[in-house]
C-alpha cells in the first residue's frame, strides 16, 4: 500500500454474522435448512424435480431476509468505510444485510436471494418483488427464472473476482465462518504474504488456520471494538489484546 492510499481491509464473512441477525443456515441443523434437507432445496436436481417447492422455499427465506436487520458487526464494518478506509466485503451469505448497514463494496460469492436469474443464462438477473418467483415467470430469453443462488454442485462464478480482491488486501478479517466450504476455503491463500489475518468467531481458537490470529467472540461482540481500534489508530494494525 502506498502512503497516499487508504488502507484496504478485505472482510470474508459467513453464516455466523447473519445468524446473529436471526437468519438460519443449513449448518444449524446438521444438513437441514429450516427443517428441509439441503438436497431437496439447494441443488439443481431438486429444482428439476420439484421447482415449485424450491421456489416456495426461497420465497420464505427471502421474506425472512427482509424482516431481519443488520447487527452491530455489519454496522461497524460500514462505519470503518465511512471513516475513510477501503473496505471490501466478500460474503458467503445471500442476504443483503451488509448493504443495508451501508457497505458499498460487497461481493456475494454464493449469489443474492433478493435477485432472480435465468435458468439458461446466469448473466440475466432480475430483482425479485414481494410476490416472489413464480412458475411461468421467464427471462428475456424465455427460460424459467430461479433464485440467483449458487446451489451445491454448481460452479461459483464470482470466485476469480474474489481472488483478485483478496490479493490486494493490506489486512484480512474473517468473520463468522470456518472457510471450510470450497472454493471459499482457498481464498486466504490469495492474500499477500505480508497481510495480517484475523478470525472473529466463537470457535476461532479451534478454527483459525496457522498464521491466523483469533478472537473467540460472536461477530457482534468481537468486530465493533476491533473497528473502533482501527478508526482510532488510523491504520489496520493487529490489536495487542487479541
Short mmCIF file of C-alpha atoms in Angstrom, two decimals:
data_model
loop_
_atom_site.label_atom_id
_atom_site.label_comp_id
_atom_site.label_asym_id
_atom_site.label_seq_id
_atom_site.Cartn_x
_atom_site.Cartn_y
_atom_site.Cartn_z
CA UNK A 1 0.00 0.00 0.00
CA UNK A 2 1.30 3.41 -0.92
CA UNK A 3 1.33 6.08 1.79
CA UNK A 4 -1.24 8.01 -0.23
CA UNK A 5 -3.74 5.17 -0.46
CA UNK A 6 -6.44 4.34 2.06
CA UNK A 7 -5.76 1.12 3.99
CA UNK A 8 -7.50 -1.81 2.31
CA UNK A 9 -9.37 -4.21 4.57
CA UNK A 10 -10.79 -7.32 2.93
CA UNK A 11 -13.52 -8.93 5.04
CA UNK A 12 -14.60 -12.53 4.48
CA UNK A 13 -17.97 -13.15 6.13
CA UNK A 14 -20.06 -16.27 6.57
CA UNK A 15 -23.10 -17.71 8.28
CA UNK A 16 -22.10 -16.58 11.77
CA UNK A 17 -22.59 -12.87 11.12
CA UNK A 18 -26.05 -13.38 9.61
CA UNK A 19 -27.07 -15.85 12.32
CA UNK A 20 -26.78 -13.03 14.85
CA UNK A 21 -29.46 -11.20 12.88
CA UNK A 22 -31.74 -14.23 13.13
CA UNK A 23 -31.07 -15.84 9.76
CA UNK A 24 -30.53 -19.57 9.95
CA UNK A 25 -28.43 -21.68 7.61
CA UNK A 26 -28.36 -25.38 6.87
CA UNK A 27 -25.37 -25.73 9.20
CA UNK A 28 -27.63 -25.01 12.17
CA UNK A 29 -29.26 -28.43 11.85
CA UNK A 30 -26.68 -30.94 10.65
CA UNK A 31 -27.61 -30.72 7.00
CA UNK A 32 -31.09 -29.27 7.49
CA UNK A 33 -32.06 -25.77 6.45
CA UNK A 34 -35.27 -24.63 8.18
CA UNK A 35 -36.20 -28.32 8.58
CA UNK A 36 -35.56 -29.10 4.91
CA UNK A 37 -32.89 -31.42 3.59
CA UNK A 38 -30.32 -29.45 1.60
CA UNK A 39 -30.68 -31.99 -1.20
CA UNK A 40 -34.35 -31.05 -1.52
CA UNK A 41 -33.98 -27.27 -1.72
CA UNK A 42 -30.41 -26.30 -2.64
CA UNK A 43 -29.36 -28.40 -5.63
CA UNK A 44 -30.05 -28.20 -9.38
CA UNK A 45 -31.55 -31.69 -9.15
CA UNK A 46 -34.09 -30.51 -6.59
CA UNK A 47 -35.16 -27.67 -8.88
CA UNK A 48 -35.50 -30.06 -11.83
CA UNK A 49 -37.51 -32.48 -9.71
CA UNK A 50 -39.83 -30.09 -7.89
CA UNK A 51 -39.31 -26.46 -8.93
CA UNK A 52 -42.45 -25.18 -7.21
CA UNK A 53 -41.30 -26.44 -3.81
CA UNK A 54 -37.84 -24.93 -4.29
CA UNK A 55 -39.28 -21.57 -5.35
CA UNK A 56 -41.63 -21.58 -2.36
CA UNK A 57 -38.75 -22.36 0.00
CA UNK A 58 -36.71 -19.41 -1.29
CA UNK A 59 -39.73 -17.11 -1.21
CA UNK A 60 -39.99 -17.86 2.51
CA UNK A 61 -36.25 -17.30 3.05
CA UNK A 62 -36.50 -14.04 1.11
CA UNK A 63 -39.22 -12.76 3.41
CA UNK A 64 -37.12 -13.69 6.45
CA UNK A 65 -34.24 -11.71 4.96
CA UNK A 66 -36.42 -8.65 4.51
CA UNK A 67 -37.56 -8.85 8.13
CA UNK A 68 -34.02 -9.23 9.52
CA UNK A 69 -31.89 -6.23 10.45
CA UNK A 70 -28.12 -5.66 10.27
CA UNK A 71 -26.37 -6.21 13.59
CA UNK A 72 -23.51 -4.38 15.29
CA UNK A 73 -20.87 -6.18 13.21
CA UNK A 74 -22.47 -5.14 9.92
CA UNK A 75 -22.75 -1.55 11.09
CA UNK A 76 -19.17 -1.43 12.38
CA UNK A 77 -17.74 -2.54 9.02
CA UNK A 78 -19.76 0.11 7.22
CA UNK A 79 -18.60 2.73 9.73
CA UNK A 80 -14.95 1.91 9.01
CA UNK A 81 -15.62 2.55 5.33
CA UNK A 82 -17.24 5.88 6.16
CA UNK A 83 -14.14 6.72 8.20
CA UNK A 84 -12.06 6.63 5.02
CA UNK A 85 -10.76 3.08 4.96
CA UNK A 86 -11.16 0.98 1.85
CA UNK A 87 -13.34 -1.97 2.90
CA UNK A 88 -14.11 -4.82 0.51
CA UNK A 89 -16.59 -7.38 1.80
CA UNK A 90 -16.64 -10.87 0.30
CA UNK A 91 -19.55 -12.75 1.79
CA UNK A 92 -20.73 -16.32 1.51
CA UNK A 93 -24.15 -15.10 2.67
CA UNK A 94 -27.00 -14.50 0.25
CA UNK A 95 -28.75 -11.79 2.30
CA UNK A 96 -28.36 -8.01 1.87
CA UNK A 97 -27.52 -7.10 5.48
CA UNK A 98 -24.08 -5.70 4.61
CA UNK A 99 -25.60 -3.38 2.04
CA UNK A 100 -28.37 -2.24 4.36
CA UNK A 101 -25.79 -1.40 7.02
CA UNK A 102 -24.08 0.87 4.49
CA UNK A 103 -21.25 -1.19 2.98
CA UNK A 104 -20.82 -0.26 -0.67
CA UNK A 105 -18.27 -2.80 -1.92
CA UNK A 106 -19.87 -6.22 -1.35
CA UNK A 107 -19.21 -9.31 -3.44
CA UNK A 108 -21.71 -12.12 -2.92
CA UNK A 109 -19.78 -15.31 -3.55
CA UNK A 110 -22.86 -17.53 -3.46
CA UNK A 111 -25.41 -15.19 -5.03
CA UNK A 112 -28.16 -12.91 -3.75
CA UNK A 113 -31.53 -14.13 -2.52
CA UNK A 114 -33.26 -10.86 -3.49
CA UNK A 115 -32.35 -11.46 -7.13
CA UNK A 116 -33.63 -13.96 -9.69
CA UNK A 117 -31.72 -15.25 -12.67
CA UNK A 118 -32.38 -17.10 -15.87
CA UNK A 119 -32.23 -20.90 -15.77
CA UNK A 120 -30.47 -20.79 -19.13
CA UNK A 121 -28.22 -17.72 -18.90
CA UNK A 122 -26.79 -16.85 -15.44
CA UNK A 123 -25.88 -13.36 -16.64
CA UNK A 124 -29.57 -12.43 -16.90
CA UNK A 125 -30.50 -11.25 -13.40
CA UNK A 126 -33.63 -9.51 -12.13
CA UNK A 127 -34.77 -8.01 -8.80
CA UNK A 128 -37.42 -10.08 -7.04
CA UNK A 129 -40.53 -8.28 -5.83
CA UNK A 130 -42.76 -9.09 -2.88
CA UNK A 131 -44.62 -11.64 -4.99
CA UNK A 132 -41.53 -13.84 -5.21
CA UNK A 133 -40.66 -16.02 -8.21
CA UNK A 134 -43.49 -17.92 -9.86
CA UNK A 135 -43.62 -20.81 -12.29
CA UNK A 136 -44.03 -19.42 -15.78
CA UNK A 137 -42.08 -16.27 -14.94
CA UNK A 138 -39.50 -16.16 -17.70
CA UNK A 139 -36.26 -14.38 -18.50
CA UNK A 140 -35.76 -12.32 -21.65
CA UNK A 141 -34.66 -15.48 -23.46
CA UNK A 142 -37.79 -17.40 -22.49
CA UNK A 143 -36.39 -19.60 -19.70
CA UNK A 144 -37.86 -20.06 -16.24
CA UNK A 145 -36.50 -17.75 -13.54
CA UNK A 146 -34.83 -19.29 -10.49
CA UNK A 147 -33.19 -17.87 -7.36
CA UNK A 148 -29.84 -16.18 -8.00
CA UNK A 149 -28.17 -18.55 -5.55
CA UNK A 150 -25.25 -20.89 -6.13
CA UNK A 151 -26.53 -24.35 -5.30
CA UNK A 152 -24.48 -27.36 -4.26
CA UNK A 153 -22.88 -28.91 -7.31
CA UNK A 154 -22.76 -25.62 -9.24
CA UNK A 155 -19.67 -23.53 -10.07
CA UNK A 156 -19.01 -20.31 -8.14
CA UNK A 157 -18.82 -17.71 -10.93
CA UNK A 158 -17.55 -14.84 -8.74
CA UNK A 159 -14.66 -16.80 -7.25
CA UNK A 160 -11.99 -15.42 -9.62
CA UNK A 161 -13.13 -11.87 -8.85
CA UNK A 162 -12.95 -12.65 -5.12
CA UNK A 163 -9.38 -13.91 -5.52
CA UNK A 164 -8.39 -10.65 -7.20
CA UNK A 165 -9.86 -8.64 -4.32
CA UNK A 166 -8.09 -10.69 -1.62
CA UNK A 167 -4.80 -10.34 -3.50
CA UNK A 168 -4.99 -6.55 -2.94
CA UNK A 169 -5.57 -6.73 0.81
CA UNK A 170 -3.50 -4.92 3.42
CA UNK A 171 -5.32 -6.84 6.14
CA UNK A 172 -7.80 -9.75 6.01
CA UNK A 173 -10.59 -10.08 8.56
CA UNK A 174 -12.58 -13.32 8.61
CA UNK A 175 -15.91 -13.14 10.44
CA UNK A 176 -18.34 -15.92 11.30
CA UNK A 177 -17.02 -18.60 9.00
CA UNK A 178 -14.63 -21.53 9.21
CA UNK A 179 -13.89 -21.13 5.48
CA UNK A 180 -14.39 -24.89 5.25
CA UNK A 181 -16.56 -24.84 2.11
CA UNK A 182 -14.73 -24.98 -1.19
CA UNK A 183 -13.75 -22.93 -3.08
CA UNK A 184 -14.09 -20.19 -0.42
CA UNK A 185 -11.67 -22.19 1.73
CA UNK A 186 -8.84 -21.27 -0.65
CA UNK A 187 -9.39 -17.51 -0.55
CA UNK A 188 -6.91 -16.90 2.27
CA UNK A 189 -4.19 -18.40 0.07
CA UNK A 190 -4.63 -15.43 -2.28
CA UNK A 191 -3.72 -12.82 0.34
CA UNK A 192 -0.29 -11.17 0.19
CA UNK A 193 2.27 -12.83 2.44
CA UNK A 194 2.68 -9.65 4.49
CA UNK A 195 -1.06 -9.10 5.03
CA UNK A 196 -2.08 -9.97 8.61
CA UNK A 197 -5.19 -12.10 9.05
CA UNK A 198 -7.59 -12.19 11.98
CA UNK A 199 -10.56 -14.51 12.62
CA UNK A 200 -13.57 -13.45 14.72
CA UNK A 201 -15.81 -16.39 15.61
CA UNK A 202 -16.99 -18.08 18.81
CA UNK A 203 -14.84 -21.08 17.83
CA UNK A 204 -11.93 -19.03 16.50
CA UNK A 205 -9.26 -20.69 18.66
CA UNK A 206 -10.19 -24.04 17.15
CA UNK A 207 -10.89 -22.90 13.60
CA UNK A 208 -8.05 -20.47 12.93
CA UNK A 209 -5.52 -21.83 10.39
CA UNK A 210 -1.81 -21.50 11.05
CA UNK A 211 -0.74 -17.85 10.99
CA UNK A 212 -4.26 -16.50 11.60
CA UNK A 213 -4.86 -14.69 14.91
CA UNK A 214 -8.10 -15.48 16.73
CA UNK A 215 -10.75 -13.52 18.61
CA UNK A 216 -13.14 -16.09 20.11
CA UNK A 217 -16.28 -13.99 20.23
CA UNK A 218 -19.50 -13.67 18.24
CA UNK A 219 -19.31 -11.17 15.39
CA UNK A 220 -21.46 -8.52 17.08
CA UNK A 221 -19.17 -8.55 20.13
CA UNK A 222 -15.75 -9.03 18.51
CA UNK A 223 -15.96 -6.84 15.43
CA UNK A 224 -17.10 -3.41 16.81
CA UNK A 225 -14.18 -2.91 19.27
CA UNK A 226 -11.74 -4.02 16.59
CA UNK A 227 -13.16 -1.49 14.14
CA UNK A 228 -13.06 1.23 16.79
CA UNK A 229 -9.41 0.37 17.45
CA UNK A 230 -8.58 0.80 13.76
CA UNK A 231 -10.54 4.04 13.49
CA UNK A 232 -8.70 5.44 16.50
CA UNK A 233 -5.26 4.33 15.29
CA UNK A 234 -5.93 5.30 11.67
CA UNK A 235 -4.34 2.06 10.47
CA UNK A 236 -5.04 -1.65 10.15
CA UNK A 237 -2.80 -2.88 12.95
CA UNK A 238 -3.07 -6.17 14.78
CA UNK A 239 -4.51 -5.25 18.19
CA UNK A 240 -2.40 -6.30 21.14
CA UNK A 241 -5.47 -7.50 23.04
CA UNK A 242 -6.15 -10.50 20.80
#
